[in-house]
Amino acid sequence: MLFRPHQAGAGSGGDDNDDEWKMPAVVVSGSGENQEFEGRITVYVIVCVIIAAFGGLMFGYDIGISGGVTSMDDFLKKFFPAVFEKKHHALENNYCKYDNQFLQLFTSCLYLAALIASFVASKVCSKYGRKLTMQIASIFFIIGVILTAGGINIEMIIFGRIFLGFGVGFANQAVPLFLSEIAPPNLRGALNISFQLFITIGILVSNLINYFTTNVHPHGWRISLGIAGVPALMLCLGSILICETPTSLIERHKVEEGRKVLGKIRGVENVDDEFDSIIHACEMAKQVKDPFRKLMKPVSRPQLVISICLQIFQQFTGINAIMFYAPVLFQTVGFGNDAALLSSVITGLVNVFSTVVSIYVVDRAGRRILLLEACVQMFISQVIIGIILFKELKTTGDNLSKGEAIFVVILVCTFVMGFAWSWGPLGWLIPSEIFPLETRSAGFAFAVSTNMLFTFIIGQAFLSMLCQMQAGIFFFFAAWVIIMGAFTWFLLPETKGVPVDAMVDKVWKQHWFWRSFMIEDDRPDVKVV
Ligand code: BGC
């Protein structure tokens, strides 16, 4: 069955995408930068996608696991006795029970390590390929799991988290690229968001595991941290089976092998058109000798500013305060350990289902409407949570009533829902579709590292901010939501259905603000030595 062309390497297809989602048969066609190619979704592609998915699962699992583990008494007694004492001290400040820099470091150091690793990973990825980068990621993951699950002192635990962070840095660089290069071109957008879906599934699985292991004494936390070994091993074994992507092979001058692999993954004899288009894309990309330099030119300003801002805003929605510390937060408002962990499972479920909604809606409704609607939803949820905590949760003394605490969980769910169908996936999708090919990889590296940096900041600061600002922390995040709403309204043009090669003419040159940056700079993009 033939489909209308769809833009390459990006997540949108505009009206064309209606076909994509109703696709009843296996034979599909896709496009390069606007031509059609024949191909099938082969079993081989499906296997590759499943294996790569373990990279996303691993990332999500690491995001979600730390909150539950850091709220377990056995873990606190062993590594953070001071926090354990504080937590059980009747007169202790409700908001400050978990305020401890080392406890936060347990969560946040992973992202700092990922930030550093992502610079190395981007080089390894282009020089040695996606497959090897994923293999290295899985080895880091396995070492990290062994050190954390087998931890006997805090140093070992922190080192383990750092190794996990290296794994995240390598996997986050290679897996999204691998997925979009292996997918038939007209399914790239869907697969791009699928990576986010795997992350949310990983978070949910970790919430569920914590819910069960919290009552396994004294080593429940070891089971929680150790189970991360399953996706890590699957990724390790699986990445031996998968092939390198045709684009990576061609980029590294293994042109004939690239053609063979393309034939194998598309399942048809004639892959000439797609092959030629990859060759053409690689040649174009090679002409830009220094993509980072090109990124600094005015013509790249809109893409760069938007990608960086989306990542900062994504983190300043406060989402990771919930993803990392939901069990701690729910205990703060008065739930017992089990109820707090169960509530985290519920928010995890909402996260997964709302991401599925996004996959369905994003190419129909467009990006702007989703982002703006979510700002309203997140703002209202945060302000009401802030008001309830401000009025009812005093620094010392009683917690919230059961009804109030349940209402807070519902509001956290509406907040997560808004995030998960907008800023979550779109924070990654938009940067992947607005850069032209020659600056896409470098631009995406900026997006990944900005994300890791701000994830680190939130991970390291949230519990202290909660202690200092108390209920005000929710008003703080709500204020950011207004800023990001204004940014979206004024500075983020709609990119739904715009082919990559028409982006400059159709989007940037038409925009009231960004058009002033569209001055051609004829100086060559060569390195000045
Ligand atoms: C964000 C993560 C976040 C996750 C929640 C991702 O898009 O980058 O920081 O934890 O969404 O689902």
XYZ file of C-alpha atoms and ligand atoms in Angstrom:
541
model
C 0.000 0.000 0.000
C 1.367 3.373 -0.969
C 1.258 6.482 1.148
C 1.744 10.119 0.492
C 5.230 11.469 1.163
C 6.154 12.458 4.641
C 9.009 14.490 5.912
C 12.161 12.675 6.830
C 13.646 12.469 10.242
C 10.871 14.468 11.732
C 7.784 13.755 13.551
C 5.088 15.390 11.581
C 3.210 14.636 8.514
C 0.346 17.007 8.790
C -2.627 15.779 6.840
C -0.603 12.961 5.371
C -0.410 11.402 8.733
C -4.050 10.443 8.756
C -3.004 7.648 6.460
C -0.125 6.674 8.639
C -2.329 5.936 11.617
C -4.928 4.002 9.690
C -2.307 1.824 8.067
C -3.878 -1.611 7.759
C -1.217 -3.449 5.766
C 2.452 -4.086 6.222
C 3.729 -2.564 3.027
C 4.435 1.107 3.381
C 6.283 3.778 1.584
C 8.086 6.707 3.018
C 10.068 9.634 1.841
C 13.416 11.261 2.000
C 13.054 14.960 1.784
C 9.818 14.556 -0.128
C 10.046 11.553 -2.467
C 8.442 8.166 -2.100
C 10.236 4.928 -1.288
C 8.997 1.375 -1.194
C 9.443 -0.774 1.847
C 7.792 -3.049 4.404
C 7.766 -3.028 8.156
C 9.852 -6.151 8.471
C 10.085 -8.449 11.462
C 13.701 -7.410 11.616
C 12.753 -3.745 12.112
C 10.293 -4.748 14.832
C 12.984 -6.746 16.650
C 15.398 -3.793 16.397
C 12.772 -1.419 17.770
C 12.021 -3.728 20.705
C 15.695 -4.012 21.560
C 16.269 -0.267 21.303
C 13.195 0.215 23.491
C 15.153 -1.272 26.380
C 17.325 1.863 26.272
C 14.242 4.020 26.873
C 12.945 1.646 29.531
C 16.280 1.766 31.293
C 16.229 5.580 31.355
C 12.658 5.670 32.643
C 13.402 3.021 35.257
C 16.301 5.079 36.583
C 14.127 8.210 36.718
C 11.369 6.502 38.659
C 13.242 4.166 40.965
C 15.147 6.633 43.134
C 12.139 8.340 44.756
C 10.712 5.083 46.087
C 14.091 3.801 47.225
C 14.951 7.027 49.045
C 11.682 6.824 50.958
C 12.324 3.238 52.155
C 13.329 3.007 55.803
C 15.799 0.148 55.289
C 17.671 2.183 52.705
C 17.624 5.359 54.815
C 18.763 3.545 57.971
C 21.732 2.095 56.144
C 22.916 5.076 54.120
C 21.170 8.167 55.479
C 20.603 7.609 59.216
C 20.205 11.367 59.791
C 17.314 11.530 57.308
C 15.791 8.428 58.897
C 15.900 10.093 62.326
C 14.406 13.314 60.980
C 11.643 11.459 59.174
C 10.501 9.734 62.348
C 10.899 12.709 64.623
C 7.387 13.795 65.638
C 8.190 17.495 65.857
C 10.162 17.663 62.665
C 9.178 20.190 60.034
C 6.788 18.433 57.607
C 8.416 20.013 54.608
C 12.000 19.282 55.594
C 11.923 15.586 56.456
C 13.987 14.630 53.429
C 16.109 17.723 53.002
C 19.602 16.303 52.668
C 22.152 17.189 49.984
C 23.551 13.648 49.813
C 20.140 12.117 49.480
C 19.482 14.454 46.567
C 22.886 13.668 45.131
C 21.836 10.014 44.991
C 19.133 11.048 42.532
C 20.800 13.905 40.702
C 24.395 12.719 40.117
C 23.099 10.392 37.433
C 22.110 13.360 35.277
C 25.374 15.173 35.741
C 27.188 12.033 34.601
C 24.771 11.743 31.677
C 25.466 15.352 30.718
C 29.209 14.759 30.585
C 28.812 11.413 28.820
C 26.537 12.828 26.142
C 29.399 14.904 24.689
C 31.601 11.815 24.342
C 28.659 9.720 23.198
C 27.838 12.039 20.320
C 31.388 11.590 18.971
C 31.379 7.809 19.495
C 27.985 7.639 17.845
C 29.110 9.290 14.636
C 32.602 7.767 14.552
C 31.831 4.185 15.566
C 28.111 3.881 14.988
C 24.827 3.594 16.877
C 25.182 -0.109 17.590
C 28.482 0.176 19.437
C 27.241 3.236 21.335
C 24.260 1.214 22.557
C 26.525 -1.666 23.546
C 28.716 0.684 25.565
C 25.573 2.127 27.185
C 24.442 -1.329 28.243
C 27.842 -2.139 29.782
C 27.693 1.099 31.794
C 24.166 0.203 32.873
C 25.223 -3.266 34.014
C 28.165 -1.921 36.050
C 25.865 0.718 37.546
C 23.254 -1.851 38.518
C 25.855 -4.099 40.179
C 27.288 -1.199 42.194
C 23.944 0.214 43.325
C 22.145 -3.047 44.058
C 25.199 -4.483 45.796
C 26.059 -1.193 47.540
C 27.621 -1.469 50.964
C 28.388 2.183 51.487
C 27.232 5.501 50.146
C 30.292 5.958 47.913
C 29.552 2.707 46.132
C 25.938 3.736 45.635
C 26.876 7.156 44.221
C 29.482 5.587 41.900
C 26.846 3.154 40.717
C 24.467 6.020 39.922
C 27.261 7.768 38.027
C 27.776 4.662 35.867
C 24.042 4.519 35.256
C 24.300 8.162 34.203
C 27.034 7.328 31.680
C 24.693 4.657 30.345
C 21.859 7.176 30.054
C 24.126 9.644 28.233
C 25.183 7.013 25.690
C 21.745 5.457 25.275
C 19.919 8.771 24.907
C 22.263 9.781 22.139
C 22.142 6.524 20.206
C 18.645 5.099 20.689
C 16.545 7.976 19.260
C 18.916 8.220 16.275
C 18.880 4.460 15.800
C 15.082 4.370 15.939
C 14.580 7.132 13.421
C 17.177 5.745 11.019
C 15.902 2.187 11.127
C 12.213 3.090 10.836
C 10.447 3.355 7.503
C 10.535 7.121 6.912
C 6.804 7.690 7.294
C 6.848 6.130 10.764
C 9.730 8.190 12.114
C 7.527 10.668 13.951
C 5.578 7.918 15.659
C 8.753 6.093 16.630
C 10.301 9.282 17.920
C 7.441 9.706 20.405
C 7.581 5.973 21.149
C 10.953 6.563 22.774
C 9.184 8.881 25.223
C 6.537 6.195 25.682
C 9.191 3.647 26.627
C 10.586 6.137 29.144
C 7.176 6.527 30.773
C 6.690 2.735 30.818
C 10.082 2.437 32.539
C 8.969 4.981 35.155
C 5.722 3.085 35.721
C 7.469 -0.285 36.055
C 9.860 1.201 38.621
C 6.914 2.622 40.606
C 5.267 -0.804 40.626
C 8.440 -2.591 41.672
C 8.929 -0.128 44.537
C 5.368 -0.696 45.646
C 6.081 -4.418 46.085
C 9.641 -4.285 47.376
C 8.986 -1.708 50.068
C 7.661 -4.495 52.292
C 10.560 -6.832 51.639
C 12.899 -6.280 54.594
C 15.731 -5.495 54.827
C 16.801 -5.771 51.184
C 13.766 -4.584 49.215
C 15.696 -1.582 47.952
C 18.378 -3.906 46.546
C 15.722 -5.736 44.539
C 14.391 -2.399 43.235
C 17.821 -1.272 42.114
C 18.823 -4.745 40.893
C 15.827 -5.274 38.603
C 17.228 -2.514 36.400
C 19.668 -5.249 35.368
C 16.942 -6.908 33.285
C 16.530 -4.158 30.642
C 20.297 -3.536 30.829
C 21.026 -7.194 30.002
C 18.382 -7.274 27.289
C 19.912 -4.189 25.713
C 23.373 -5.734 25.962
C 22.427 -9.099 24.428
C 20.023 -7.524 21.961
C 22.517 -5.003 20.689
C 24.708 -7.900 19.547
C 21.856 -9.115 17.339
C 20.831 -5.836 15.724
C 22.380 -4.282 12.655
C 24.075 -0.936 12.293
C 21.863 1.646 10.580
C 22.394 2.235 6.847
C 22.948 5.961 7.472
C 25.703 5.322 9.986
C 27.409 2.787 7.689
C 27.278 5.146 4.713
C 28.498 8.048 6.835
C 31.478 5.887 7.787
C 32.237 5.043 4.135
C 30.853 1.465 4.304
C 28.598 2.263 1.382
C 27.965 -1.264 0.008
C 27.278 -2.679 3.443
C 24.868 0.216 3.984
C 22.950 -0.731 0.846
C 22.791 -4.402 1.903
C 21.478 -3.536 5.351
C 18.912 -1.157 3.867
C 17.612 -3.972 1.650
C 17.460 -6.302 4.628
C 15.550 -3.939 6.907
C 13.124 -2.732 4.211
C 12.458 -6.259 2.956
C 12.325 -5.303 -0.751
C 14.737 -5.808 -3.607
C 14.828 -2.262 -4.846
C 15.960 0.256 -2.290
C 17.756 2.500 -4.769
C 15.686 5.615 -4.172
C 16.030 5.591 -0.417
C 19.681 4.626 -0.719
C 20.344 7.564 -3.054
C 18.524 9.870 -0.724
C 20.673 8.753 2.248
C 23.823 9.238 0.168
C 22.603 12.698 -0.811
C 21.777 13.598 2.782
C 25.210 12.403 3.971
C 26.938 14.443 1.280
C 24.973 17.545 2.171
C 25.794 17.053 5.831
C 29.495 16.619 5.005
C 29.593 19.953 3.219
C 29.086 21.667 6.525
C 32.524 21.151 7.980
C 31.703 22.530 11.364
C 28.069 22.079 12.369
C 28.648 23.746 15.760
C 29.911 26.865 14.007
C 26.904 26.833 11.733
C 24.707 26.515 14.813
C 26.076 29.776 16.158
C 25.080 31.716 13.027
C 21.937 33.886 13.073
C 20.085 31.537 10.687
C 20.269 28.791 13.301
C 19.170 31.066 16.146
C 15.442 30.211 16.157
C 16.027 26.452 16.215
C 18.750 26.697 18.832
C 16.883 29.070 21.143
C 13.648 27.104 20.854
C 15.336 23.745 21.510
C 17.234 24.992 24.534
C 14.239 26.835 25.963
C 11.957 23.830 25.507
C 14.340 21.719 27.572
C 14.675 24.313 30.330
C 10.925 24.854 30.434
C 10.264 21.123 30.379
C 12.222 20.766 33.594
C 10.781 23.917 35.163
C 7.279 22.568 34.835
C 8.383 20.700 37.946
C 7.673 17.301 36.366
C 10.737 15.670 37.845
C 9.868 16.877 41.304
C 6.983 14.444 40.824
C 8.810 11.716 38.888
C 11.760 11.617 41.292
C 10.135 12.470 44.548
C 6.426 11.575 44.299
C 6.647 8.972 47.082
C 8.493 11.481 49.270
C 6.009 14.219 48.387
C 3.030 11.992 49.096
C 4.513 11.028 52.445
C 5.019 14.729 53.131
C 1.282 15.359 52.700
C 0.532 12.554 55.120
C 0.292 9.218 53.345
C 1.880 6.121 54.816
C 4.677 4.458 52.876
C 2.423 2.025 50.985
C -0.206 4.599 50.087
C 2.480 7.009 48.931
C 4.010 4.372 46.661
C 0.591 3.345 45.361
C -0.152 6.979 44.525
C 3.096 7.095 42.566
C 1.956 4.040 40.591
C -1.240 5.924 39.748
C 0.650 8.988 38.512
C 2.933 6.639 36.542
C -0.101 5.094 34.829
C -1.506 8.528 33.987
C 1.890 9.420 32.511
C 1.916 6.389 30.189
C -1.676 6.751 28.979
C -1.402 10.466 28.376
C 1.735 9.902 26.295
C -0.266 7.491 24.135
C -2.868 10.246 23.692
C -0.106 12.533 22.514
C 1.057 10.053 19.865
C -2.440 10.085 18.449
C -3.170 13.806 18.712
C 0.121 15.542 17.944
C -0.050 15.438 14.156
C -3.740 16.236 14.111
C -4.045 19.104 16.580
C -0.531 20.472 16.150
C 2.167 21.335 18.646
C 1.162 24.824 19.779
C -2.342 23.974 20.875
C -1.118 21.000 22.925
C 1.603 23.048 24.619
C -0.732 25.944 25.391
C -3.584 23.781 26.662
C -1.143 21.948 28.914
C 0.124 25.229 30.359
C -3.408 26.098 31.488
C -3.961 22.611 32.922
C -0.610 22.489 34.716
C -1.011 26.044 36.048
C -4.436 25.364 37.567
C -3.284 22.063 39.135
C -0.157 23.608 40.658
C -1.920 26.663 42.043
C -4.634 24.569 43.719
C -2.037 22.170 45.205
C -0.121 25.226 46.476
C -3.242 26.721 48.060
C -4.220 23.445 49.773
C -0.733 22.912 51.188
C -0.433 26.567 52.168
C -3.693 26.494 54.097
C -3.647 22.986 55.488
C -0.110 21.619 55.802
C 1.625 23.478 58.556
C 5.330 23.102 59.093
C 4.818 21.073 62.230
C 1.873 19.118 63.497
C -0.827 17.242 61.633
C -0.738 16.241 58.001
C -3.568 16.798 55.536
C -6.856 15.010 56.077
C -7.339 11.845 54.012
C -9.754 13.607 51.649
C -7.385 16.502 51.097
C -4.448 14.189 50.506
C -6.437 12.221 47.903
C -7.432 15.491 46.240
C -3.741 16.421 46.041
C -3.026 13.095 44.303
C -5.816 13.811 41.786
C -4.343 17.242 41.094
C -0.878 15.750 40.657
C -2.469 13.395 38.112
C -4.055 16.262 36.130
C -0.695 18.008 36.177
C 1.155 14.893 34.947
C -1.530 14.335 32.304
C -1.020 17.833 30.895
C 2.755 17.398 30.825
C 2.649 13.927 29.306
C 0.644 14.852 26.246
C 2.580 18.008 25.530
C 5.840 19.208 27.025
C 7.092 15.649 27.664
C 7.116 14.281 24.119
C 7.190 17.641 22.306
C 10.253 18.744 24.247
C 12.038 16.024 22.269
C 10.030 15.972 19.063
C 10.284 19.666 18.194
C 14.111 19.839 18.386
C 14.284 16.725 16.223
C 12.194 18.297 13.473
C 13.182 21.952 13.274
C 16.920 21.662 12.588
C 18.054 21.170 8.999
C 19.997 17.956 8.450
C 23.423 19.602 8.595
C 22.922 20.908 12.136
C 20.425 18.328 13.400
C 22.804 16.111 15.302
C 24.761 19.003 16.858
C 21.540 20.840 17.675
C 20.059 17.733 19.231
C 23.201 17.279 21.349
C 22.564 20.782 22.748
C 19.002 19.801 23.550
C 20.041 16.568 25.304
C 22.722 18.237 27.398
C 20.482 21.163 28.376
C 17.872 18.646 29.463
C 20.380 16.709 31.563
C 21.737 19.886 33.158
C 18.336 21.117 34.245
C 17.216 17.657 35.310
C 20.304 17.605 37.526
C 19.432 21.014 38.968
C 15.872 19.992 39.827
C 17.025 16.641 41.235
C 19.602 18.316 43.428
C 17.495 21.246 44.542
C 13.889 20.125 44.869
C 13.895 18.707 48.403
C 15.801 21.728 49.721
C 13.459 24.065 47.842
C 10.487 22.232 49.332
C 12.001 22.724 52.784
C 12.736 26.431 52.231
C 9.777 27.508 50.117
C 7.255 25.022 51.508
C 3.903 25.287 49.662
C 5.409 28.212 47.714
C 7.371 25.751 45.573
C 4.160 25.023 43.657
C 3.615 28.730 42.986
C 7.235 28.912 41.809
C 6.637 26.206 39.191
C 3.268 27.775 38.296
C 5.057 31.069 37.564
C 7.375 29.240 35.168
C 4.362 27.754 33.435
C 3.139 31.306 32.685
C 6.551 32.189 31.227
C 6.614 29.098 29.026
C 3.030 29.734 27.916
C 4.003 33.263 26.850
C 7.074 31.899 25.046
C 4.928 29.389 23.169
C 2.348 32.020 22.289
C 4.804 34.571 20.940
C 7.892 32.675 19.836
C 7.012 29.106 18.952
C 5.576 28.814 15.452
C 3.533 25.779 14.427
C 5.684 23.171 12.669
C 3.041 20.512 12.138
C 3.223 19.164 8.614
C 6.007 21.460 7.428
C 8.690 19.509 5.518
C 12.197 20.078 6.836
C 13.392 21.695 3.631
C 10.518 24.190 3.628
C 11.014 25.203 7.252
C 12.975 28.377 6.488
C 10.546 29.736 3.902
C 7.315 28.586 5.454
C 8.080 29.101 9.109
C 11.039 31.254 10.050
C 10.791 33.815 7.253
C 7.096 34.292 8.015
C 7.508 34.735 11.754
C 7.237 38.280 13.182
C 10.346 37.846 15.352
C 12.488 35.094 13.875
C 12.434 36.487 10.334
C 14.983 39.139 11.306
C 17.526 36.320 11.856
C 17.097 34.854 8.387
C 20.002 36.708 6.831
C 22.142 34.477 4.664
C 25.745 34.349 5.758
C 27.957 33.390 2.848
C 31.101 32.803 4.845
C 32.113 29.139 4.577
C 31.527 26.880 7.591
C 35.144 25.902 7.879
C 37.061 25.682 11.072
C 39.426 28.564 11.681
C 42.651 27.159 13.020
C 11.628 14.310 30.487
C 12.060 13.643 31.751
C 10.829 13.256 32.532
C 9.919 12.391 31.701
C 8.635 12.074 32.425
C 10.743 13.388 29.716
O 10.332 14.009 28.547
O 12.754 14.666 29.711
O 12.884 14.511 32.473
O 11.178 12.562 33.700
O 9.600 13.048 30.499
O 7.809 11.233 31.683
